[in-house]
Short mmCIF file of C-alpha atoms in Angstrom, two decimals:
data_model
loop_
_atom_site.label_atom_id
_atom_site.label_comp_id
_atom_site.label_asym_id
_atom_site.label_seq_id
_atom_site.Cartn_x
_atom_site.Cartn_y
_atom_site.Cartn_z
CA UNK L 13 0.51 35.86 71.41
CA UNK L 14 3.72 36.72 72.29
CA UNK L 15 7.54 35.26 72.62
CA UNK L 16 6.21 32.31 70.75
CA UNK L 17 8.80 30.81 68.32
CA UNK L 18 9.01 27.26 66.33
CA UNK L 19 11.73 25.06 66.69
CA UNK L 20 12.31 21.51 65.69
CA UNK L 21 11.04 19.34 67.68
CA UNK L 22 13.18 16.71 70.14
CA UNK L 23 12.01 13.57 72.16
CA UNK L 24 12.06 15.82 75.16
CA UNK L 25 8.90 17.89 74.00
CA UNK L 26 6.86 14.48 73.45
CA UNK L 27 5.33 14.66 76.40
CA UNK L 28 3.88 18.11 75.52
CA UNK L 29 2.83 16.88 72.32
CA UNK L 30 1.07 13.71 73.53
CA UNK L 31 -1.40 15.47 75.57
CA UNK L 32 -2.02 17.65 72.70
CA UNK L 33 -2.48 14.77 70.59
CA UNK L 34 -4.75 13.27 73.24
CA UNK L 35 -7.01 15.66 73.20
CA UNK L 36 -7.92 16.07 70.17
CA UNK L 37 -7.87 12.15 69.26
CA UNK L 38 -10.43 11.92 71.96
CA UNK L 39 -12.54 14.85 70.78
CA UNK L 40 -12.91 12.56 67.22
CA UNK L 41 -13.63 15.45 65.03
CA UNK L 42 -10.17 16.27 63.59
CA UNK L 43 -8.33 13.51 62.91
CA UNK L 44 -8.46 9.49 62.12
CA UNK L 45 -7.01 7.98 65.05
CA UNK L 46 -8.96 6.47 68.13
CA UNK L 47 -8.58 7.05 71.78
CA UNK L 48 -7.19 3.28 71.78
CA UNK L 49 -3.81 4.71 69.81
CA UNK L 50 -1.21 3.94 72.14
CA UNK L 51 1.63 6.77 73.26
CA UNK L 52 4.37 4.46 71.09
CA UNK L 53 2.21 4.66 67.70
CA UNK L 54 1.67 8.45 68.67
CA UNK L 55 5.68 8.71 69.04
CA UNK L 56 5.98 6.68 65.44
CA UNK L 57 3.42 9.29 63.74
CA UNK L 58 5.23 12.12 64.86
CA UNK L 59 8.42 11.03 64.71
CA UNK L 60 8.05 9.22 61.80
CA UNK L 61 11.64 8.25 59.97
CA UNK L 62 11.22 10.39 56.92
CA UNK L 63 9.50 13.28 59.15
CA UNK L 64 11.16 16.79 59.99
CA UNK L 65 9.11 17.76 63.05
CA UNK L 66 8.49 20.99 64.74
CA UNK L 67 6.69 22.72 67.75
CA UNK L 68 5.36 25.87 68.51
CA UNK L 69 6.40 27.20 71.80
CA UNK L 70 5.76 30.29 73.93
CA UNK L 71 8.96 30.84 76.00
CA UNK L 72 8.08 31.81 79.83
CA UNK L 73 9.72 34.16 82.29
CA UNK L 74 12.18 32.20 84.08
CA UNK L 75 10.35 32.88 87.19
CA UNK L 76 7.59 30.74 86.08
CA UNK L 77 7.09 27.05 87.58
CA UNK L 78 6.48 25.12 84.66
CA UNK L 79 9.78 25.87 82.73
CA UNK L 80 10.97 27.94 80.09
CA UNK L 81 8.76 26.88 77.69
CA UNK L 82 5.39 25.48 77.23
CA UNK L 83 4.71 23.56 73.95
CA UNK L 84 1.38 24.59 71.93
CA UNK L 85 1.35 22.91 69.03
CA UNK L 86 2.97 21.13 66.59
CA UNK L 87 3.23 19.98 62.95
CA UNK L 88 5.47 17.72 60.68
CA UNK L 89 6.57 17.87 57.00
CA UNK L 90 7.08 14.46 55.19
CA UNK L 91 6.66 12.81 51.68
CA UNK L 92 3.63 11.84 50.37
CA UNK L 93 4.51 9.33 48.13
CA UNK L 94 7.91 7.58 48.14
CA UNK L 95 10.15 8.42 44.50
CA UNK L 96 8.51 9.67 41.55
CA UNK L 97 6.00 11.51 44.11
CA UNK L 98 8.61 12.36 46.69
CA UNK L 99 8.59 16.23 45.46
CA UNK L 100 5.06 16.58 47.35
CA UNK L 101 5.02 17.12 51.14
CA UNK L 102 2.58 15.78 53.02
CA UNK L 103 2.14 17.80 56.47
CA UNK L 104 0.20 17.58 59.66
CA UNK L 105 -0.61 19.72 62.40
CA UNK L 106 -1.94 20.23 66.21
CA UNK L 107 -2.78 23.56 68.36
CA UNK L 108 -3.13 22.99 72.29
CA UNK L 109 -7.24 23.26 72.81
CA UNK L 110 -5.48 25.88 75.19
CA UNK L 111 -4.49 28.07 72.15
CA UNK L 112 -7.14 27.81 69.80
CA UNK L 113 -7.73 31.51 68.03
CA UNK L 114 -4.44 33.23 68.59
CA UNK L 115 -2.42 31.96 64.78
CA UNK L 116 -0.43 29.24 65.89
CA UNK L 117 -1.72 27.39 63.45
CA UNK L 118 -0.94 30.15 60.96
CA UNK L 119 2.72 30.34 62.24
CA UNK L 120 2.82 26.44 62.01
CA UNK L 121 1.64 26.47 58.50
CA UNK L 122 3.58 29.31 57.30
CA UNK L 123 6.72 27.59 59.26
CA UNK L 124 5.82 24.47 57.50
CA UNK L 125 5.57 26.21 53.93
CA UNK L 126 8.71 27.35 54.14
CA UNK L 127 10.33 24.84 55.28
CA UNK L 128 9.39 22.51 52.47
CA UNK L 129 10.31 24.68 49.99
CA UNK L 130 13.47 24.73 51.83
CA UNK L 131 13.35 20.96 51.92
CA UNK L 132 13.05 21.08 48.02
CA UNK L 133 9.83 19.92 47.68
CA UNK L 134 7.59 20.91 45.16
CA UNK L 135 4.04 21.04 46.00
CA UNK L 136 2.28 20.60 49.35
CA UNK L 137 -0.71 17.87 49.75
CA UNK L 138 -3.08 17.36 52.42
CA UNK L 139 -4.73 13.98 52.26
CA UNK L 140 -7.47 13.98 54.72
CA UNK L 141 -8.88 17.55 55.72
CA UNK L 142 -13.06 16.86 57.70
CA UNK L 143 -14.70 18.86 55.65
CA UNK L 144 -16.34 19.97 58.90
CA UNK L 145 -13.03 21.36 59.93
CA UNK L 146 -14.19 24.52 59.01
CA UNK L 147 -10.88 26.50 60.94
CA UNK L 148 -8.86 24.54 59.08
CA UNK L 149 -10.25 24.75 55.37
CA UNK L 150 -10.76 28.76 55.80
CA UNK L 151 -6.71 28.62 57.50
CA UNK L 152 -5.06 26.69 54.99
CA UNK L 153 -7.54 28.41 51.62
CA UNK L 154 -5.62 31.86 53.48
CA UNK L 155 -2.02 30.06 52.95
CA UNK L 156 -2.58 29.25 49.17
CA UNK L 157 -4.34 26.00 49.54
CA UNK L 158 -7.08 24.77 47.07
CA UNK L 159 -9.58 21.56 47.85
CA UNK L 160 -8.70 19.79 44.94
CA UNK L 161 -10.68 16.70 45.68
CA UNK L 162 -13.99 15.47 47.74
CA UNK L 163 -13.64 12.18 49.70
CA UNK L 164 -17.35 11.10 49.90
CA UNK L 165 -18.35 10.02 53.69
CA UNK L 166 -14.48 9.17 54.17
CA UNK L 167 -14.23 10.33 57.74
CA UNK L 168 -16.44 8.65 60.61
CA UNK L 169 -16.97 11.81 63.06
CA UNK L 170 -17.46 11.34 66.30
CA UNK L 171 -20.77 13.16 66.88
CA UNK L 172 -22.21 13.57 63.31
CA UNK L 173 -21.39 10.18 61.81
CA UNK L 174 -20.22 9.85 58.25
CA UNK L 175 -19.01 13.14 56.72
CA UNK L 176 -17.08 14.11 53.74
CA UNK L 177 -13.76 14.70 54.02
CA UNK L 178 -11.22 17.08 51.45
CA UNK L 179 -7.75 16.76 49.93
CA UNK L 180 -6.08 19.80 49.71
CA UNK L 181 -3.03 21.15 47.69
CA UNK L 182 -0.94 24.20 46.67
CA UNK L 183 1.88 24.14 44.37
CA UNK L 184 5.32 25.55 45.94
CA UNK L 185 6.88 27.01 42.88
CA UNK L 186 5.83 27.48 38.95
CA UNK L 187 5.96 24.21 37.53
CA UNK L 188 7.65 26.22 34.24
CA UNK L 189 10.66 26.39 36.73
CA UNK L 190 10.63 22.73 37.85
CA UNK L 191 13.62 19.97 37.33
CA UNK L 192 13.09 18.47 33.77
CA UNK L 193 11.91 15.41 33.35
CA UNK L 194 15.08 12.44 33.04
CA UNK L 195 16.83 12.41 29.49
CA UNK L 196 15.04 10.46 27.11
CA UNK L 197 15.03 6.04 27.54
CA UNK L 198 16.27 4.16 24.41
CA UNK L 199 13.42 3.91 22.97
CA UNK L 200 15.21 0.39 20.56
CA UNK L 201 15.66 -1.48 23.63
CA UNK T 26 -7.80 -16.39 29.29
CA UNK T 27 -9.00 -20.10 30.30
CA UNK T 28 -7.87 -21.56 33.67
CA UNK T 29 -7.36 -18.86 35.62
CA UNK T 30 -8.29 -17.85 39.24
CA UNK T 31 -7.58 -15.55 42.34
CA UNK T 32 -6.24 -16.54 45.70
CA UNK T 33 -4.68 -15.20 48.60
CA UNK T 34 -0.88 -14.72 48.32
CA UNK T 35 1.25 -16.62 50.30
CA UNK T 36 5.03 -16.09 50.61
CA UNK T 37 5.52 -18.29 48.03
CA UNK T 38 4.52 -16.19 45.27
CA UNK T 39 6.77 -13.28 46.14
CA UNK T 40 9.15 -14.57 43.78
CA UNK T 41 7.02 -13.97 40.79
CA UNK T 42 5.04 -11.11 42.30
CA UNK T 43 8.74 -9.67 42.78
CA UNK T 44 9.66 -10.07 39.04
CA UNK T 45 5.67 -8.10 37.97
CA UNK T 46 6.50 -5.27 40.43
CA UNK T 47 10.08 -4.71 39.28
CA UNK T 48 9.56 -4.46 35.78
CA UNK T 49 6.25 -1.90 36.54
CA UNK T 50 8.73 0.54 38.76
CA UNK T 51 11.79 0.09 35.81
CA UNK T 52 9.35 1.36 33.55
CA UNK T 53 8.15 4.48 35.73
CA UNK T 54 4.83 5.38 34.27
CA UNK T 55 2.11 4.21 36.67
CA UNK T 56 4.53 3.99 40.39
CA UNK T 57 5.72 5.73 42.21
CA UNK T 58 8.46 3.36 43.75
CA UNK T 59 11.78 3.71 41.98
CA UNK T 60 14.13 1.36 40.37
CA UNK T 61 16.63 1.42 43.62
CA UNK T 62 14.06 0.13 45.52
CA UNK T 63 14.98 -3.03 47.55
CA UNK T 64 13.05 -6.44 47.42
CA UNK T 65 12.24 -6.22 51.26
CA UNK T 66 10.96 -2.95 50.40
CA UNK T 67 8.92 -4.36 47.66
CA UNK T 68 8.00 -7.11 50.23
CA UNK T 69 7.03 -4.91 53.27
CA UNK T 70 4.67 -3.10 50.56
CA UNK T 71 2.72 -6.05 49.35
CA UNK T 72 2.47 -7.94 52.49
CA UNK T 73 1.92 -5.12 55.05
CA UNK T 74 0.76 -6.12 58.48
CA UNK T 75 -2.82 -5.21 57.87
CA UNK T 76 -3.26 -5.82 53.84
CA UNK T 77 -5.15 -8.65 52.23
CA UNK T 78 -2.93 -9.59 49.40
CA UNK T 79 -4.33 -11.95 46.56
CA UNK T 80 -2.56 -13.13 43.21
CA UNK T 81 -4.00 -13.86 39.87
CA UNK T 82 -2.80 -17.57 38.68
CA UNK T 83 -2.85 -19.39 35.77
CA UNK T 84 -3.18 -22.91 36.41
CA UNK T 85 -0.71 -25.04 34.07
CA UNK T 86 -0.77 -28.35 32.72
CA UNK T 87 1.29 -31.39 34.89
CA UNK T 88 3.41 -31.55 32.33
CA UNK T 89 4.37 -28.00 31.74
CA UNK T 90 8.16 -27.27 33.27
CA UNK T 91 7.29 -24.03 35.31
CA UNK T 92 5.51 -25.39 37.54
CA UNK T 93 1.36 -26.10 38.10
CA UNK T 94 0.89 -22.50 38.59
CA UNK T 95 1.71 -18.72 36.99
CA UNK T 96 1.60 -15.84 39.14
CA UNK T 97 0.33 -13.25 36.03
CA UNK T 98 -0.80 -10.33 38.77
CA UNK T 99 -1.54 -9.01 42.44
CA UNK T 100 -3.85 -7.27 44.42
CA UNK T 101 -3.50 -5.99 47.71
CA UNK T 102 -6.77 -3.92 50.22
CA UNK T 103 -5.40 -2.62 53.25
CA UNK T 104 -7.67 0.48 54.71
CA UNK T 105 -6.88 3.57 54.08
CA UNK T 106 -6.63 5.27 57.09
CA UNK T 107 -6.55 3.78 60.39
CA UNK T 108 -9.43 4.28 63.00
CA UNK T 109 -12.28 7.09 61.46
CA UNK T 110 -11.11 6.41 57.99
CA UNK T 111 -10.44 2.71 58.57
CA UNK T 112 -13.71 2.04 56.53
CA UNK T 113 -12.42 3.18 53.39
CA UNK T 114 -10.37 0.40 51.82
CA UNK T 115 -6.88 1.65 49.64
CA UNK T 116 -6.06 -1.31 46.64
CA UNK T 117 -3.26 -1.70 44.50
CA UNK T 118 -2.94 -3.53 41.51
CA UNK T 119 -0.41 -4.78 39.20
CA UNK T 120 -0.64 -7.27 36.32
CA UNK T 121 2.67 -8.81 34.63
CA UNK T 122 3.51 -7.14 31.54
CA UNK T 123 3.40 -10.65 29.61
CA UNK T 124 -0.52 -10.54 30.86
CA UNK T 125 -1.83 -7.39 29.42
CA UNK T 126 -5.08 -6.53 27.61
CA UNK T 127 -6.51 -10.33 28.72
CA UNK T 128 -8.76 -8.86 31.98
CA UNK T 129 -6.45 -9.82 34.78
CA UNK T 130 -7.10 -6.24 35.97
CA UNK T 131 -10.62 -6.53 35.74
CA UNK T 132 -10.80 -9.80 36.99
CA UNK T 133 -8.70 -8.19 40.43
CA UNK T 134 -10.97 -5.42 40.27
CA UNK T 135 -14.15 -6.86 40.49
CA UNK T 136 -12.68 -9.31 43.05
CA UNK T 137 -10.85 -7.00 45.01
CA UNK T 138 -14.40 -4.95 45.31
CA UNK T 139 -16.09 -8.33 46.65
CA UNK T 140 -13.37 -8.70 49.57
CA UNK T 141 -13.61 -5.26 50.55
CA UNK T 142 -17.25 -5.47 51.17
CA UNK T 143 -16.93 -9.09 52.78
CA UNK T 144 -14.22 -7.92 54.94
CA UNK T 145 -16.92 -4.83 55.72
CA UNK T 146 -15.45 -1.79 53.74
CA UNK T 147 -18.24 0.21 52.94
CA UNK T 148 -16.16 2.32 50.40
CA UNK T 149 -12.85 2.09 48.15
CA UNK T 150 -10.44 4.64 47.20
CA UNK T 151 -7.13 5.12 44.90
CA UNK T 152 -4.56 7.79 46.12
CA UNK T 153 -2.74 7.89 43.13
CA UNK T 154 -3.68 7.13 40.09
CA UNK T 155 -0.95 8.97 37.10
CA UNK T 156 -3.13 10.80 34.64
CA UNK T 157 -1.65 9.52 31.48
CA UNK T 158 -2.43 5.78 32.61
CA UNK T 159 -5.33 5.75 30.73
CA UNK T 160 -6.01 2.10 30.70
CA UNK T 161 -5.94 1.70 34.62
CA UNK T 162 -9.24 4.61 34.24
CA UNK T 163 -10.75 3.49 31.81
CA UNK T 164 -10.93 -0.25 33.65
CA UNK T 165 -11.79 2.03 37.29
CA UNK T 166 -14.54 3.86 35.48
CA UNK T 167 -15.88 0.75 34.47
CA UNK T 168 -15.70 -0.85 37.82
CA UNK T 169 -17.69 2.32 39.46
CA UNK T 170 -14.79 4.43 40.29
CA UNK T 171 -15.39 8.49 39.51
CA UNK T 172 -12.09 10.67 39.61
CA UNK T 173 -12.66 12.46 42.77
CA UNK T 174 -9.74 14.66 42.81
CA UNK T 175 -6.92 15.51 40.72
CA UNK T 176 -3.44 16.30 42.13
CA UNK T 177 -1.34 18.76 40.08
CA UNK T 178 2.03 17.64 38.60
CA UNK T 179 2.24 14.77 41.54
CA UNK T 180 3.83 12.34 39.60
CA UNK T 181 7.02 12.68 38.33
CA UNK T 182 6.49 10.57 34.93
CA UNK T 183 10.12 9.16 33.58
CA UNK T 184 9.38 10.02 29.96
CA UNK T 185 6.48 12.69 30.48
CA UNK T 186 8.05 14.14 33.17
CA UNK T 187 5.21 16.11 35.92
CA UNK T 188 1.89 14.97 35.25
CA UNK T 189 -1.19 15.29 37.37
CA UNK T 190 -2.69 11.95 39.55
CA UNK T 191 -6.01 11.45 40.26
CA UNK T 192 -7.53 10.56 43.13
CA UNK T 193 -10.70 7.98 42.62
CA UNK T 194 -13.49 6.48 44.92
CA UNK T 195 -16.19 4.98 44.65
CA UNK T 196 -19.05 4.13 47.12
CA UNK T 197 -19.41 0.02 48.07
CA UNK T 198 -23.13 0.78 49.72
CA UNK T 199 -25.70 3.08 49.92
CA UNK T 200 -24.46 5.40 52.81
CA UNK T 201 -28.53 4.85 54.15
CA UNK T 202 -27.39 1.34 55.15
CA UNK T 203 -24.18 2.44 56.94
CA UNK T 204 -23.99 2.07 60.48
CA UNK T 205 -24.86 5.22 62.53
CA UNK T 206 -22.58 7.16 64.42
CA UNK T 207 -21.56 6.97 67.54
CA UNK T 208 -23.88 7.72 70.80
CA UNK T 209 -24.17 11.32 71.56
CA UNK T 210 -21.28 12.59 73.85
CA UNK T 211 -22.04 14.17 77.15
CA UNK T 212 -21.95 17.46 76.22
CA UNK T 213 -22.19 19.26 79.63
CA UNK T 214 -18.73 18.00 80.46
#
């Protein structure tokens, strides 16, 4: 697809991203929030205060009615743990049901990669991957992910009822060439 | 240890539950708060909107000068993930270093396990449980946990420095019994 680029994200492309997010909360399959989840808690997930946030848009001939742009999809980068786990990124991400198939969710996690390691995080984590996600799991297994764990009937899917669900992980960097660990504690104390 | 019991935490406790949690995150081997971290903070965490939070008292003589009661640990379920994961309960535990090797954490355990399915969990997970705690899974194992994962170099250990977490789960009914899933959607739409 062309003249698509990612950006961060601003308040003013929350719209977009809400009916993205709608879309597939109602569809149940994907993620673990409920069609109840009101537009405020889907502002606070994406815009969460630790979060950097970004979008994938396709920028449109100025001719065309809709705007310049047209937001596709989206993803966010965050901690996973607070302090002694704050090296591993947690991310999310969303594709538009209107641009399934053509890599944005490629360019989103590729975006995303880098931009952690930019961030100075260490290791990437995904919590909470539906092991029926099968898109997903072959996507991020291309970008260097590995399922590292098996969630046993964690996520309630809409249409097939209890089904596993993975958590998957990929280091950013050789751990030889990590910080070392803080100098030694007095031990006499 | 005689004269002991579990109760739900009330604000009153903090105080003590406060002191437990702060020497736990000084010692940075099984948290992954840091030191810095504030007592609202510490607060927020143990008495978040949706967690059930219990203690682990001693009962004291009348005449002893601290008081009827001795907060010696804490327990807090919350679930894990809200809506299609909301039926997997998340628990933390912490038992005051003064308490150790008595079966406070057992005793939370195995009570912690009864809430959870009286409050309708039908399973129980750990996010992050530091590898080199090996007391904490040994007492998980016993209480029907299984390592279900394991998280490369997630934990940033203050004398070990990275060390792998595990993630651990364990079942609270035979999936047979669990409800079914939802109706069938209309899939002609």
């Amino acid at each position: 697809m062309k003249d698509l680029l990612i950006r961060s994200a601003t308040e003013a492309d929350f719209n977009a991203m809400w009916d993205i997010f709608h879309t597939h909360v109602a569809e149940g399959e994907t993620y673990a929030f409920e069609p109840g989840i009101s537009r405020e808690e889907g502002y606070d997930y994406w815009f969460a205060p630790r979060a950097s946030t970004f979008v994938a848009v396709q920028t449109l001939a100025p001719h065309d009615r809709r705007g310049r742009e047209r937001v596709l999809g989206m993803c966010k980068l965050q901690p996973n743990q607070v302090g002694r786990g704050a090296h591993v990124a947690n991310a999310s991400y969303m594709v538009s049901p209107y641009a399934q198939g053509v890599g944005i969710g490629h360019m989103l996690g590729e975006h995303s990669i880098g931009e952690a390691r930019r961030l100075g995080y260490l290791a990437m984590q995904f919590n909470y991957v539906v092991s029926t996600n099968e898109v997903a799991i072959h996507l991020w297994k291309r970008l260097g992910f590995a399922i590292v764990g098996t969630l046993p009937k964690a996520y309630r899917h809409r249409r097939l009822g209890y089904v596993d669900a993975y958590v998957m992980y990929r280091l950013l960097d050789d751990p030889a060439r990590w910080p070392l660990p803080e100098p030694a504690p007095e031990e006499d104390d």
